[in-house]
Coordinates of N, CA and C in Angstrom, one line a residue:
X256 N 151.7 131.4 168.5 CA 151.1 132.0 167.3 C 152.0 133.3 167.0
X257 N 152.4 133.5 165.7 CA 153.0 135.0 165.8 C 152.5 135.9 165.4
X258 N 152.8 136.7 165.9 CA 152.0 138.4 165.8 C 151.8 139.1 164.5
X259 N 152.3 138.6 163.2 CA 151.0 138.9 162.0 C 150.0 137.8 162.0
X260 N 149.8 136.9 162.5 CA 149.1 135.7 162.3 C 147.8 136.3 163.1
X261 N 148.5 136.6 164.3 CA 147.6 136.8 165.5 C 146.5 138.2 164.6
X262 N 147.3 139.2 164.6 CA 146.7 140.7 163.9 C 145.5 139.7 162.4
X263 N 146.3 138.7 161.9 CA 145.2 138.9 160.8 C 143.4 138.7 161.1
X264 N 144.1 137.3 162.3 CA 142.8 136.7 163.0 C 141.7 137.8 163.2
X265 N 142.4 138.6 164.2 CA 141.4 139.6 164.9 C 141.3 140.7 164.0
X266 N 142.0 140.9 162.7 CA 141.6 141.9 161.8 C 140.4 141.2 161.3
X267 N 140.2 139.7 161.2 CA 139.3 139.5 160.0 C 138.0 139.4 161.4
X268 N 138.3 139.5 162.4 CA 137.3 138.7 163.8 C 137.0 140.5 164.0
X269 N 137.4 141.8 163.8 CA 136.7 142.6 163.9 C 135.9 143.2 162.8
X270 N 137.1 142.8 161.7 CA 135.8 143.4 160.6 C 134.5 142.4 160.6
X271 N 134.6 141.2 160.8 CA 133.4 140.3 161.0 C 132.2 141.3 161.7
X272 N 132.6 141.5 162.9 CA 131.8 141.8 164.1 C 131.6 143.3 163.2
X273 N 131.7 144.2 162.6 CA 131.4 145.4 161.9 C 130.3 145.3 161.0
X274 N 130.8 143.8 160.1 CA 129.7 143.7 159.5 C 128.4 143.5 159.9
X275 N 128.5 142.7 160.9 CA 127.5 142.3 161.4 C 126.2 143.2 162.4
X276 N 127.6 144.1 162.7 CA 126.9 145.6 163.5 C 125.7 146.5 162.3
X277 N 126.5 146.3 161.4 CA 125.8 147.1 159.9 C 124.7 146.9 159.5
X278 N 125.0 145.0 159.6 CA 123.4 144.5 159.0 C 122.6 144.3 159.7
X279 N 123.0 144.4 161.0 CA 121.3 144.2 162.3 C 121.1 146.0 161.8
X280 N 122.5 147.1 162.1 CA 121.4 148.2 161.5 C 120.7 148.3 161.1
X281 N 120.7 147.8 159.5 CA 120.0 147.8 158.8 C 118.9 147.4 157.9
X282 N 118.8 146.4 159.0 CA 117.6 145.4 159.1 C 116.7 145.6 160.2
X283 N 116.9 144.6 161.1 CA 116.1 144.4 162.2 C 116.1 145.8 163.7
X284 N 117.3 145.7 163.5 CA 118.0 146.8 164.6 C 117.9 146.6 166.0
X285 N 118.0 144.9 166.3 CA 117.8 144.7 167.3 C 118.6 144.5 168.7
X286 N 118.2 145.5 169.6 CA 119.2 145.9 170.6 C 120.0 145.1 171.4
X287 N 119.6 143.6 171.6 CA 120.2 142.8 172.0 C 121.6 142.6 171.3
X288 N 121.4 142.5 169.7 CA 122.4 142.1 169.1 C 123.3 143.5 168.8
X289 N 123.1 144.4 169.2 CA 124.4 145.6 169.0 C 124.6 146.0 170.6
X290 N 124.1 145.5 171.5 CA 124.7 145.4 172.7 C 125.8 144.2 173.0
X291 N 125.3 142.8 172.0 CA 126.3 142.0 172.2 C 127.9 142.4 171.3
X292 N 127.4 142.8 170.5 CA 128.6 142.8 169.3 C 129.4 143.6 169.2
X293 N 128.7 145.3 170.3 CA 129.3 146.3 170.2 C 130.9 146.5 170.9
X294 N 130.7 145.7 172.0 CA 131.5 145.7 173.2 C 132.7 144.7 172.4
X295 N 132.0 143.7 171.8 CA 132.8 142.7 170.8 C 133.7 143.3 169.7
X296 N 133.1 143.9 169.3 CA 133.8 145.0 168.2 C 134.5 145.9 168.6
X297 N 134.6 146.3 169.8 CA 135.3 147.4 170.2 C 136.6 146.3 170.9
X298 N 136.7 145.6 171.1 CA 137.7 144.6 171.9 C 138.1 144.4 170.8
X299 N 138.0 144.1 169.9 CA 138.7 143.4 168.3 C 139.6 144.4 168.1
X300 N 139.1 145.7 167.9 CA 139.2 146.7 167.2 C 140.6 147.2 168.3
X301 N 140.5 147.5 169.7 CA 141.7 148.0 171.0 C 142.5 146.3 170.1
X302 N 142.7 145.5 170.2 CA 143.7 144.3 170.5 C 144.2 144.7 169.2
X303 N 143.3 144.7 167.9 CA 144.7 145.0 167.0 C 145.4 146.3 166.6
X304 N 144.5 147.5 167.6 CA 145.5 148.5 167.8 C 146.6 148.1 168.3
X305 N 146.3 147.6 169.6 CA 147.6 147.5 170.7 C 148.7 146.2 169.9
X306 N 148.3 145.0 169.1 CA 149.3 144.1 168.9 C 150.1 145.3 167.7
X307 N 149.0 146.2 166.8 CA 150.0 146.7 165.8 C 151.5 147.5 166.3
X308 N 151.3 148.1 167.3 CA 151.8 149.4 168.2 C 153.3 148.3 169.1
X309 N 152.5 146.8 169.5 CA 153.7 146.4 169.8 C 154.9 145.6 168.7
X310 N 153.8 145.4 167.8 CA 155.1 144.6 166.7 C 155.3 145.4 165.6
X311 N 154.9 146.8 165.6 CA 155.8 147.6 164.5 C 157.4 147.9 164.4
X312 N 158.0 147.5 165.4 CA 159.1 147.8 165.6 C 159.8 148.8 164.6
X313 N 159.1 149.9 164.7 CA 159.9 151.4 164.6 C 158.7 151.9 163.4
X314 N 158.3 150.8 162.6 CA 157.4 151.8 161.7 C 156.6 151.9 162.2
X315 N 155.8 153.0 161.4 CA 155.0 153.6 162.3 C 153.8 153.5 161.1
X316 N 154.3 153.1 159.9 CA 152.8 152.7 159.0 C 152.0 151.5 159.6
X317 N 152.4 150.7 160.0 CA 151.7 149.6 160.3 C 150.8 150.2 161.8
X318 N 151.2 150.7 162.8 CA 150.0 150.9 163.8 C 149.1 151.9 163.1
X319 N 149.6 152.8 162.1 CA 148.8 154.0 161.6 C 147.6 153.3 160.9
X320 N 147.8 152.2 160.1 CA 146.7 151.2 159.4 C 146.2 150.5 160.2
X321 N 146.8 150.4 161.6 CA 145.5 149.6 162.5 C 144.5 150.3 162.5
X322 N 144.8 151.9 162.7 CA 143.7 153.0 163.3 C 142.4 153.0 162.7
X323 N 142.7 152.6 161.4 CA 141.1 152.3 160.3 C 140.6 151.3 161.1
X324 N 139.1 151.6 160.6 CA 138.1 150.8 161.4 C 137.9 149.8 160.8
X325 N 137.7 148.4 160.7 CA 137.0 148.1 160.1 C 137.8 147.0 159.0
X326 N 138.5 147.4 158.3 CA 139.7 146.9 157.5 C 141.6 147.1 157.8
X327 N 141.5 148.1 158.8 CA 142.8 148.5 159.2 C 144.0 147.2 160.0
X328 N 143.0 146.1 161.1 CA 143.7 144.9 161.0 C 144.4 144.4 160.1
X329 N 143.6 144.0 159.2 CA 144.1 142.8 158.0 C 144.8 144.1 157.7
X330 N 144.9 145.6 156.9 CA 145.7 146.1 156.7 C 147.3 146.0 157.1
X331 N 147.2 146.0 158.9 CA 148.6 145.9 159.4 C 149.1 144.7 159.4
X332 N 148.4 144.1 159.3 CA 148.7 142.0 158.9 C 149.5 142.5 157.6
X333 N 149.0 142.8 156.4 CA 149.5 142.6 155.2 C 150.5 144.0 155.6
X334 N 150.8 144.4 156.1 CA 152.3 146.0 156.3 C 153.3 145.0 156.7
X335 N 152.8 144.3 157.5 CA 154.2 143.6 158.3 C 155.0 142.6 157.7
X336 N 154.2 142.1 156.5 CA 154.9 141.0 155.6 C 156.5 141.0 155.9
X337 N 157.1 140.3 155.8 CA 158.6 140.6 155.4 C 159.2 141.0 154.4
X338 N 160.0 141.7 153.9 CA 160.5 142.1 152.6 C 161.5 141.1 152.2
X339 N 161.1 140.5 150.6 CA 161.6 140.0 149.5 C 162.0 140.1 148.6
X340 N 163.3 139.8 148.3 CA 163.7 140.2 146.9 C 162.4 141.1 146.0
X341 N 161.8 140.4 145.9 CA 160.8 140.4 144.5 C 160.4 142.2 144.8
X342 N 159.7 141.9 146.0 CA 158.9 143.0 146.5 C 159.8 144.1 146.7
X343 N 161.1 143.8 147.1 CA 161.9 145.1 147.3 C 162.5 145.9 146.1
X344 N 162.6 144.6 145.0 CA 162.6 145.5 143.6 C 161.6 145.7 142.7
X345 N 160.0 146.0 143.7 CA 159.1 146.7 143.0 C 158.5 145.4 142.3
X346 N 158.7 144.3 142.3 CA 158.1 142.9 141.6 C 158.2 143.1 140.1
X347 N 159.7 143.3 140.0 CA 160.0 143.2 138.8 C 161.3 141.7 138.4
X348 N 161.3 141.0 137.5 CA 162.2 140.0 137.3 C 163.1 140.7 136.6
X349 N 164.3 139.7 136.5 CA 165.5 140.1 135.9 C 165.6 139.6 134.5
X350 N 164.6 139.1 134.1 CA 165.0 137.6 133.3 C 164.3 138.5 131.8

């Protein structure tokens, strides 16, 4: 698997687990389920620090957008794209 694929997974597998933390808050508040999810959420949250930090290779925007909580994965998922024509001339055509 490669390492934006991998970053998106667990960006979308921690904001999951965030959500989820939010709405037992703020509903039921039940401590089984923010003892399970908390520890879950925090593992989501360290792995796509650490995958951003090893596949930025030099930039330093992409681990800086891991550091957001919550949405900062899929952030460094979508930083790492490759650069394309299109995108490099601002997604403008020629035509």
């Amino acid at each position: 698997m490669n390492p934006r694929r991998l970053m998106h997974v667990i960006g979308t597998f921690e904001l999951a687990t965030l959500i989820l933390l939010l709405a037992n808050l703020a509903t039921i508040h039940h401590p089984a389920i923010s003892s399970a999810l908390g520890p879950l959420h925090g593992l989501a949250y360290t792995s796509t620090v650490i995958i951003a930090v090893l596949t930025a290779k030099g930039r330093h925007r992409i681990w800086l957008l891991s550091l957001i909580p919550g949405i900062g994965g899929l952030l460094a998922a979508r930083a790492t794209e490759p650069v394309t024509e299109a995108s490099a001339a601002g997604g403008r055509s020629s035509g």
